[in-house]
Amino acid sequence: MNVKKELYEAFSPPEPKRKEIFLNALPYPKLSFSQFVFSQIKYIRKRVWVASVLIVAAAVFTVCFMSLKAPSYIGLPAVWIISSLTPFLAMLTASEISRSNMYGMTELETACRFSLPQLTGARTLILGTVSFAVIAALTLLSGIFTPVGIANSAIYILTPFLLVNGISLAIFSRFKGKESGYISCVSALFVSVSGILLQGSQMKIPENICNNFCIALCIFGTVTIILTMKKITNGANYYGTHT
Amino acid sequence: MELTLDRVTKNYGSKIACDRISLTLTKGVYGLLGANGAGKTTLMRMMCGILEPTSGSISYDGIDVSREEYRDVLGYLPQDFGYYPEFTAQDFMMYIAALKGLPKAKAKVRTTELLELVSLKNEAKKKIKTFSGGMKQRLGIAQAMLNDPKILVLDEPTAGLDPKERVRFRNLISRMGADRIILLSTHIVSDIEHIADTILVMKSGQLIHSGSLDEIIEVIRGKVWECTVPQDVADMLTEKYPIINTRNAAEGVFLRLVCDKKPCENAVNTEATLEDLYLYYFSVEERTDNK
Amino acid sequence: MLRKIEELYDKIYRYCFYRLRNSASAEDITQEAFLRYFAQNTDINAAYIFTIAKNLCTDMFRRKQTEELSDDYPTEDFSDKSDTKVEVRTALENLGEQHREVLVMRYIADMSVNETAETLGISRFAVYRLEKAALAQMKKLLKGALK
């Protein structure tokens, strides 16, 4: 005799009566925070990925082009051009992080289990990783293929990025709707272009003054970012300040 | 199942939006009645953890409002909400479902169920920007229910709904109130009359009255009069008493007013309604402001 | 993932029914085990949920022992009283406790070797060993009983 089968049948219970209802109503299993972060990746707009790829490609192109066609420009000019690409990435990442405010979703989102602070944290994690990868790539490119060196490249590339991030985040947290997009765009362009123009006159400014100025701007940008993020992630009163 | 508010206060500088509100809510439907600026939305926002009270505390079965476990059993429909531009109704629901911690499989099931419940099944794949106000409102109600919340806070949920939709909404809420705490605020007095078990009247940031419909109306029971009088009498009565309704009739001016005793010769005592009470409370405010 | 939970529900329900012999109580305990588990966890750990259910059954059983056996706790949920089934049930009761536990989990509750091992806190090898021995024992008992 098949003992297994006999055992199974000897103790077979009647069909469970409340299974469907219970399982439908069961709110579990719930998402963990890391699962939540992953779930947010698909809500980051494609333009961020496209821009990242384009920027790195443009940087590669610049370096190659200059090495071949205009070797005298390899050096600071190349680095400044590369660094003038970063404001656009900064603007896009800032606008992604600020999406909730831009489209009036903050109230709804704050009342959810993964509330606005955690949502912003998730977005920042994702975008921070992407930005880091792009900045690292650009820094390595200019550090290795130009005589400027990695340390200085890092400073020159980070400056406009942090600056525009800070400014854009601040703009998005104050204004809603399309205008903030335009203002932010303009500021990104401004920083980008002034970077290039400054580069033209950079030849006459001694390096360490230029570097210190850039570092100061980096610090300003970082502080602005931190303050604005604190404001955004202070979910409980975010709406209060805008009523 | 108890939602407790203990002396909840919210100040904006010198302005007091909510003044020491204390409440205990259990299963059932509560209607929050009050004029604009009475503090209803502020109170609701505090109950949803969106606004931090200046003082006082809010907790559900011992869980403070600031904790994740509280938000986990909460569903909220704000007075006004936006949406990410390219979202369809389904996208929106799935997005909010993730924020509420529902795993994807469950989110899909709930989304389908709820969109059907609010009669948006056929519009699931349509973009929200093509929706009418009423449709958007129904979507808002659907998202509030995603996590099968124990506490449901609805701020002006019937605004923008046509009468038929309003009736449908009322039935929905009645069904859902059986094992939940539902708090809804509205200007539309008839909504509260029909679905709220308990009515909370709020004025200038204070909870001035709470109870069943009968208990609330007690304040003006037997004090509502109707009469038609000449203009000069009408003017005099308007000065003295709160007027609920007035219109010009062939024989003079028709007045419906609140008065402790018969205000004039031909006045007829009529049954008080919640609408009367609402107008009574809030026109008194205007009168005291004007003095 | 939802199907995994559904299958787990069935398994735990079968196990609880074996312990309690009452379908309503079995479902109650199954649901309670799920709720308790998910109050603290976000993933699915079958062994853990099983352990909760196991302990709840023990608790309920103890409580029922001290009370009068009430009406809603009949032993006639076993509607089929055919000979073989009675013999099989008797034989199972005559096994050593660990052997019985393994057979209950593996064949009545239809748990996997891993789930059984984790719930009982023993190794996979030990499960195989016990299973084999228990089956042999059952066959011997049944051969004798059915002569």
mmCIF file of C-alpha atoms in Angstrom, chain A:
data_model
loop_
_atom_site.group_PDB
_atom_site.id
_atom_site.type_symbol
_atom_site.label_atom_id
_atom_site.label_comp_id
_atom_site.label_asym_id
_atom_site.label_seq_id
_atom_site.Cartn_x
_atom_site.Cartn_y
_atom_site.Cartn_z
ATOM 1 C CA MET A 1 0.000 0.000 0.000
ATOM 2 C CA ASN A 2 1.096 3.508 -0.587
ATOM 3 C CA VAL A 3 1.533 4.821 2.917
ATOM 4 C CA LYS A 4 2.056 8.369 1.723
ATOM 5 C CA LYS A 5 -1.198 8.444 -0.160
ATOM 6 C CA GLU A 6 -3.093 6.789 2.659
ATOM 7 C CA LEU A 7 -1.776 9.242 5.200
ATOM 8 C CA TYR A 8 -2.639 12.190 2.975
ATOM 9 C CA GLU A 9 -6.170 10.961 2.519
ATOM 10 C CA ALA A 10 -6.744 9.714 6.035
ATOM 11 C CA PHE A 11 -6.265 13.167 7.426
ATOM 12 C CA SER A 12 -7.724 15.234 4.591
ATOM 13 C CA PRO A 13 -9.783 18.093 5.933
ATOM 14 C CA PRO A 14 -12.904 19.535 4.337
ATOM 15 C CA GLU A 15 -12.223 22.469 1.979
ATOM 16 C CA PRO A 16 -11.327 25.646 3.833
ATOM 17 C CA LYS A 17 -14.343 27.949 3.750
ATOM 18 C CA ARG A 18 -12.818 31.337 4.350
ATOM 19 C CA LYS A 19 -9.608 31.105 2.362
ATOM 20 C CA GLU A 20 -10.553 33.371 -0.560
ATOM 21 C CA ILE A 21 -11.869 36.177 1.600
ATOM 22 C CA PHE A 22 -8.946 36.047 3.974
ATOM 23 C CA LEU A 23 -6.274 36.005 1.304
ATOM 24 C CA ASN A 24 -7.926 38.790 -0.646
ATOM 25 C CA ALA A 25 -8.147 40.966 2.410
ATOM 26 C CA LEU A 26 -4.659 40.102 3.647
ATOM 27 C CA PRO A 27 -2.650 43.276 3.155
ATOM 28 C CA TYR A 28 0.646 41.443 3.305
ATOM 29 C CA PRO A 29 3.374 40.839 2.327
ATOM 30 C CA LYS A 30 4.328 44.466 2.205
ATOM 31 C CA LEU A 31 7.160 46.095 0.369
ATOM 32 C CA SER A 32 10.405 46.566 2.210
ATOM 33 C CA PHE A 33 12.202 49.874 1.798
ATOM 34 C CA SER A 34 14.721 48.502 -0.675
ATOM 35 C CA GLN A 35 11.949 46.934 -2.748
ATOM 36 C CA PHE A 36 10.249 50.301 -2.657
ATOM 37 C CA VAL A 37 13.372 52.071 -3.909
ATOM 38 C CA PHE A 38 13.594 49.644 -6.811
ATOM 39 C CA SER A 39 9.967 50.195 -7.621
ATOM 40 C CA GLN A 40 10.662 53.899 -8.052
ATOM 41 C CA ILE A 41 13.253 53.405 -10.758
ATOM 42 C CA LYS A 42 10.631 53.078 -13.438
ATOM 43 C CA TYR A 43 9.093 56.403 -12.429
ATOM 44 C CA ILE A 44 12.283 58.320 -13.137
ATOM 45 C CA ARG A 45 11.696 59.904 -16.493
ATOM 46 C CA LYS A 46 13.648 58.568 -19.443
ATOM 47 C CA ARG A 47 15.185 61.961 -20.133
ATOM 48 C CA VAL A 48 17.524 61.437 -17.184
ATOM 49 C CA TRP A 49 18.960 58.255 -18.656
ATOM 50 C CA VAL A 50 19.150 59.754 -22.121
ATOM 51 C CA ALA A 51 20.881 62.885 -20.858
ATOM 52 C CA SER A 52 23.389 60.853 -18.854
ATOM 53 C CA VAL A 53 24.372 58.812 -21.873
ATOM 54 C CA LEU A 54 24.518 61.867 -24.118
ATOM 55 C CA ILE A 55 26.675 63.783 -21.687
ATOM 56 C CA VAL A 56 29.186 61.019 -21.319
ATOM 57 C CA ALA A 57 29.192 60.531 -25.081
ATOM 58 C CA ALA A 58 29.696 64.261 -25.609
ATOM 59 C CA ALA A 59 32.585 64.243 -23.181
ATOM 60 C CA VAL A 60 34.195 61.317 -24.941
ATOM 61 C CA PHE A 61 33.671 63.049 -28.243
ATOM 62 C CA THR A 62 35.195 66.287 -26.975
ATOM 63 C CA VAL A 63 38.282 64.590 -25.709
ATOM 64 C CA CYS A 64 38.761 62.517 -28.836
ATOM 65 C CA PHE A 65 38.054 65.409 -31.175
ATOM 66 C CA MET A 66 40.427 67.675 -29.403
ATOM 67 C CA SER A 67 43.191 65.119 -29.109
ATOM 68 C CA LEU A 68 43.046 64.641 -32.846
ATOM 69 C CA LYS A 69 42.149 68.013 -34.301
ATOM 70 C CA ALA A 70 43.084 70.629 -31.777
ATOM 71 C CA PRO A 71 45.714 69.349 -29.414
ATOM 72 C CA SER A 72 46.414 72.781 -28.043
ATOM 73 C CA TYR A 73 42.907 72.828 -26.615
ATOM 74 C CA ILE A 74 43.389 69.671 -24.677
ATOM 75 C CA GLY A 75 43.700 70.889 -21.219
ATOM 76 C CA LEU A 76 41.600 73.393 -19.415
ATOM 77 C CA PRO A 77 39.348 74.280 -22.349
ATOM 78 C CA ALA A 78 38.408 70.635 -22.748
ATOM 79 C CA VAL A 79 37.679 70.306 -19.078
ATOM 80 C CA TRP A 80 35.559 73.439 -19.035
ATOM 81 C CA ILE A 81 33.525 72.221 -21.958
ATOM 82 C CA ILE A 82 32.989 68.902 -20.248
ATOM 83 C CA SER A 83 32.032 70.586 -17.027
ATOM 84 C CA SER A 84 29.578 72.845 -18.832
ATOM 85 C CA LEU A 85 27.598 69.742 -19.728
ATOM 86 C CA THR A 86 26.824 68.880 -16.133
ATOM 87 C CA PRO A 87 24.327 71.668 -15.397
ATOM 88 C CA PHE A 88 21.811 69.912 -17.615
ATOM 89 C CA LEU A 89 22.107 66.679 -15.719
ATOM 90 C CA ALA A 90 21.839 68.651 -12.498
ATOM 91 C CA MET A 91 18.704 70.359 -13.675
ATOM 92 C CA LEU A 92 17.106 67.078 -14.677
ATOM 93 C CA THR A 93 17.953 65.298 -11.441
ATOM 94 C CA ALA A 94 16.717 68.261 -9.409
ATOM 95 C CA SER A 95 13.476 68.306 -11.339
ATOM 96 C CA GLU A 96 12.962 64.576 -10.789
ATOM 97 C CA ILE A 97 13.508 64.922 -7.067
ATOM 98 C CA SER A 98 11.072 67.814 -6.970
ATOM 99 C CA ARG A 99 8.366 66.160 -9.068
ATOM 100 C CA SER A 100 5.961 65.824 -6.194
ATOM 101 C CA ASN A 101 5.851 69.517 -5.518
ATOM 102 C CA MET A 102 5.738 70.413 -9.205
ATOM 103 C CA TYR A 103 2.611 68.376 -9.805
ATOM 104 C CA GLY A 104 0.756 68.859 -6.555
ATOM 105 C CA MET A 105 1.196 65.316 -5.311
ATOM 106 C CA THR A 106 2.834 66.154 -1.995
ATOM 107 C CA GLU A 107 -0.308 65.930 0.110
ATOM 108 C CA LEU A 108 -1.308 62.540 -1.210
ATOM 109 C CA GLU A 109 2.188 61.160 -0.968
ATOM 110 C CA THR A 110 2.836 62.423 2.531
ATOM 111 C CA ALA A 111 -0.147 60.464 3.833
ATOM 112 C CA CYS A 112 1.159 57.166 2.459
ATOM 113 C CA ARG A 113 3.168 54.549 4.265
ATOM 114 C CA PHE A 114 6.287 55.432 2.284
ATOM 115 C CA SER A 115 5.819 59.069 2.869
ATOM 116 C CA LEU A 116 7.316 62.023 1.040
ATOM 117 C CA PRO A 117 10.627 61.958 2.939
ATOM 118 C CA GLN A 118 11.155 58.306 2.066
ATOM 119 C CA LEU A 119 10.055 58.859 -1.498
ATOM 120 C CA THR A 120 12.496 61.724 -1.848
ATOM 121 C CA GLY A 121 15.156 59.544 -0.273
ATOM 122 C CA ALA A 122 14.472 56.809 -2.821
ATOM 123 C CA ARG A 123 14.642 59.261 -5.724
ATOM 124 C CA THR A 124 17.841 60.783 -4.364
ATOM 125 C CA LEU A 125 19.431 57.356 -4.005
ATOM 126 C CA ILE A 126 18.648 56.443 -7.580
ATOM 127 C CA LEU A 127 19.574 59.784 -9.088
ATOM 128 C CA GLY A 128 22.597 60.156 -6.856
ATOM 129 C CA THR A 129 23.931 56.869 -8.115
ATOM 130 C CA VAL A 130 23.410 57.876 -11.728
ATOM 131 C CA SER A 131 24.956 61.291 -11.197
ATOM 132 C CA PHE A 132 27.890 59.815 -9.379
ATOM 133 C CA ALA A 133 28.518 57.442 -12.240
ATOM 134 C CA VAL A 134 28.354 60.251 -14.799
ATOM 135 C CA ILE A 135 30.520 62.630 -12.819
ATOM 136 C CA ALA A 136 33.022 59.883 -12.140
ATOM 137 C CA ALA A 137 33.158 59.044 -15.822
ATOM 138 C CA LEU A 138 33.662 62.676 -16.787
ATOM 139 C CA THR A 139 36.277 63.207 -14.127
ATOM 140 C CA LEU A 140 38.215 60.161 -15.193
ATOM 141 C CA LEU A 141 37.986 61.156 -18.833
ATOM 142 C CA SER A 142 39.366 64.594 -18.261
ATOM 143 C CA GLY A 143 41.720 63.472 -15.544
ATOM 144 C CA ILE A 144 43.324 60.840 -17.668
ATOM 145 C CA PHE A 145 43.203 62.332 -21.128
ATOM 146 C CA THR A 146 44.075 65.903 -20.330
ATOM 147 C CA PRO A 147 46.996 67.334 -18.431
ATOM 148 C CA VAL A 148 44.626 68.928 -15.955
ATOM 149 C CA GLY A 149 44.704 65.991 -13.611
ATOM 150 C CA ILE A 150 41.988 64.224 -11.655
ATOM 151 C CA ALA A 151 41.823 66.468 -8.595
ATOM 152 C CA ASN A 152 41.382 69.684 -10.515
ATOM 153 C CA SER A 153 39.060 68.043 -13.019
ATOM 154 C CA ALA A 154 36.903 66.881 -10.163
ATOM 155 C CA ILE A 155 36.626 70.411 -8.823
ATOM 156 C CA TYR A 156 35.871 71.990 -12.172
ATOM 157 C CA ILE A 157 33.300 69.380 -13.059
ATOM 158 C CA LEU A 158 31.599 69.262 -9.692
ATOM 159 C CA THR A 159 31.220 73.019 -9.376
ATOM 160 C CA PRO A 160 28.567 73.682 -11.994
ATOM 161 C CA PHE A 161 26.855 70.416 -11.112
ATOM 162 C CA LEU A 162 26.451 71.172 -7.431
ATOM 163 C CA LEU A 163 25.680 74.799 -8.104
ATOM 164 C CA VAL A 164 22.890 74.136 -10.561
ATOM 165 C CA ASN A 165 21.530 71.331 -8.386
ATOM 166 C CA GLY A 166 21.282 73.682 -5.449
ATOM 167 C CA ILE A 167 19.727 76.468 -7.462
ATOM 168 C CA SER A 168 17.273 74.201 -9.274
ATOM 169 C CA LEU A 169 16.147 72.440 -6.123
ATOM 170 C CA ALA A 170 15.569 75.779 -4.479
ATOM 171 C CA ILE A 171 13.592 77.027 -7.475
ATOM 172 C CA PHE A 172 11.457 73.900 -7.635
ATOM 173 C CA SER A 173 10.686 74.035 -3.972
ATOM 174 C CA ARG A 174 9.402 77.582 -4.213
ATOM 175 C CA PHE A 175 7.447 77.510 -7.446
ATOM 176 C CA LYS A 176 5.055 75.020 -8.898
ATOM 177 C CA GLY A 177 4.235 74.227 -12.467
ATOM 178 C CA LYS A 178 5.891 74.905 -15.736
ATOM 179 C CA GLU A 179 7.480 78.268 -14.828
ATOM 180 C CA SER A 180 9.876 76.598 -12.467
ATOM 181 C CA GLY A 181 10.986 74.380 -15.318
ATOM 182 C CA TYR A 182 11.792 77.376 -17.471
ATOM 183 C CA ILE A 183 13.545 79.284 -14.687
ATOM 184 C CA SER A 184 15.624 76.268 -13.893
ATOM 185 C CA CYS A 185 16.530 75.779 -17.528
ATOM 186 C CA VAL A 186 17.643 79.367 -17.798
ATOM 187 C CA SER A 187 19.799 79.094 -14.709
ATOM 188 C CA ALA A 188 21.396 75.926 -16.033
ATOM 189 C CA LEU A 189 22.186 77.623 -19.305
ATOM 190 C CA PHE A 190 23.520 80.624 -17.461
ATOM 191 C CA VAL A 191 25.925 78.581 -15.404
ATOM 192 C CA SER A 192 26.919 76.536 -18.389
ATOM 193 C CA VAL A 193 27.646 79.483 -20.605
ATOM 194 C CA SER A 194 29.361 81.530 -17.946
ATOM 195 C CA GLY A 195 31.535 78.515 -17.298
ATOM 196 C CA ILE A 196 32.676 78.570 -20.870
ATOM 197 C CA LEU A 197 33.140 82.330 -20.930
ATOM 198 C CA LEU A 198 35.025 82.261 -17.682
ATOM 199 C CA GLN A 199 37.275 79.696 -19.167
ATOM 200 C CA GLY A 200 38.241 82.141 -21.834
ATOM 201 C CA SER A 201 39.490 84.568 -19.242
ATOM 202 C CA GLN A 202 40.666 81.816 -16.959
ATOM 203 C CA MET A 203 44.052 81.905 -18.590
ATOM 204 C CA LYS A 204 44.813 85.088 -16.769
ATOM 205 C CA ILE A 205 43.611 84.017 -13.306
ATOM 206 C CA PRO A 206 46.103 82.051 -11.276
ATOM 207 C CA GLU A 207 45.102 78.468 -10.746
ATOM 208 C CA ASN A 208 44.805 78.420 -6.990
ATOM 209 C CA ILE A 209 42.464 81.417 -6.890
ATOM 210 C CA CYS A 210 40.303 79.804 -9.541
ATOM 211 C CA ASN A 211 40.265 76.565 -7.609
ATOM 212 C CA ASN A 212 39.373 78.254 -4.342
ATOM 213 C CA PHE A 213 36.565 80.110 -6.025
ATOM 214 C CA CYS A 214 35.250 76.875 -7.457
ATOM 215 C CA ILE A 215 35.516 75.123 -4.133
ATOM 216 C CA ALA A 216 33.579 77.969 -2.543
ATOM 217 C CA LEU A 217 30.872 77.591 -5.171
ATOM 218 C CA CYS A 218 30.806 73.838 -4.553
ATOM 219 C CA ILE A 219 30.290 74.413 -0.876
ATOM 220 C CA PHE A 220 27.552 76.939 -1.593
ATOM 221 C CA GLY A 221 25.859 74.479 -3.929
ATOM 222 C CA THR A 222 26.131 71.622 -1.450
ATOM 223 C CA VAL A 223 24.760 73.686 1.408
ATOM 224 C CA THR A 224 21.827 74.822 -0.725
ATOM 225 C CA ILE A 225 21.147 71.227 -1.676
ATOM 226 C CA ILE A 226 21.230 70.059 1.930
ATOM 227 C CA LEU A 227 18.965 72.849 3.143
ATOM 228 C CA THR A 228 16.431 72.343 0.372
ATOM 229 C CA MET A 229 16.415 68.598 0.869
ATOM 230 C CA LYS A 230 15.795 69.090 4.553
ATOM 231 C CA LYS A 231 12.877 71.304 3.661
ATOM 232 C CA ILE A 232 11.464 68.775 1.225
ATOM 233 C CA THR A 233 11.909 65.794 3.496
ATOM 234 C CA ASN A 234 10.402 67.482 6.507
ATOM 235 C CA GLY A 235 7.185 65.943 5.319
ATOM 236 C CA ALA A 236 5.071 66.940 8.257
ATOM 237 C CA ASN A 237 5.357 70.621 7.656
ATOM 238 C CA TYR A 238 6.120 70.798 4.005
ATOM 239 C CA TYR A 239 2.585 71.621 3.146
ATOM 240 C CA GLY A 240 2.257 73.963 6.053
ATOM 241 C CA THR A 241 4.879 76.293 4.720
ATOM 242 C CA HIS A 242 3.046 76.576 1.447
ATOM 243 C CA THR A 243 -0.504 77.122 2.628
#
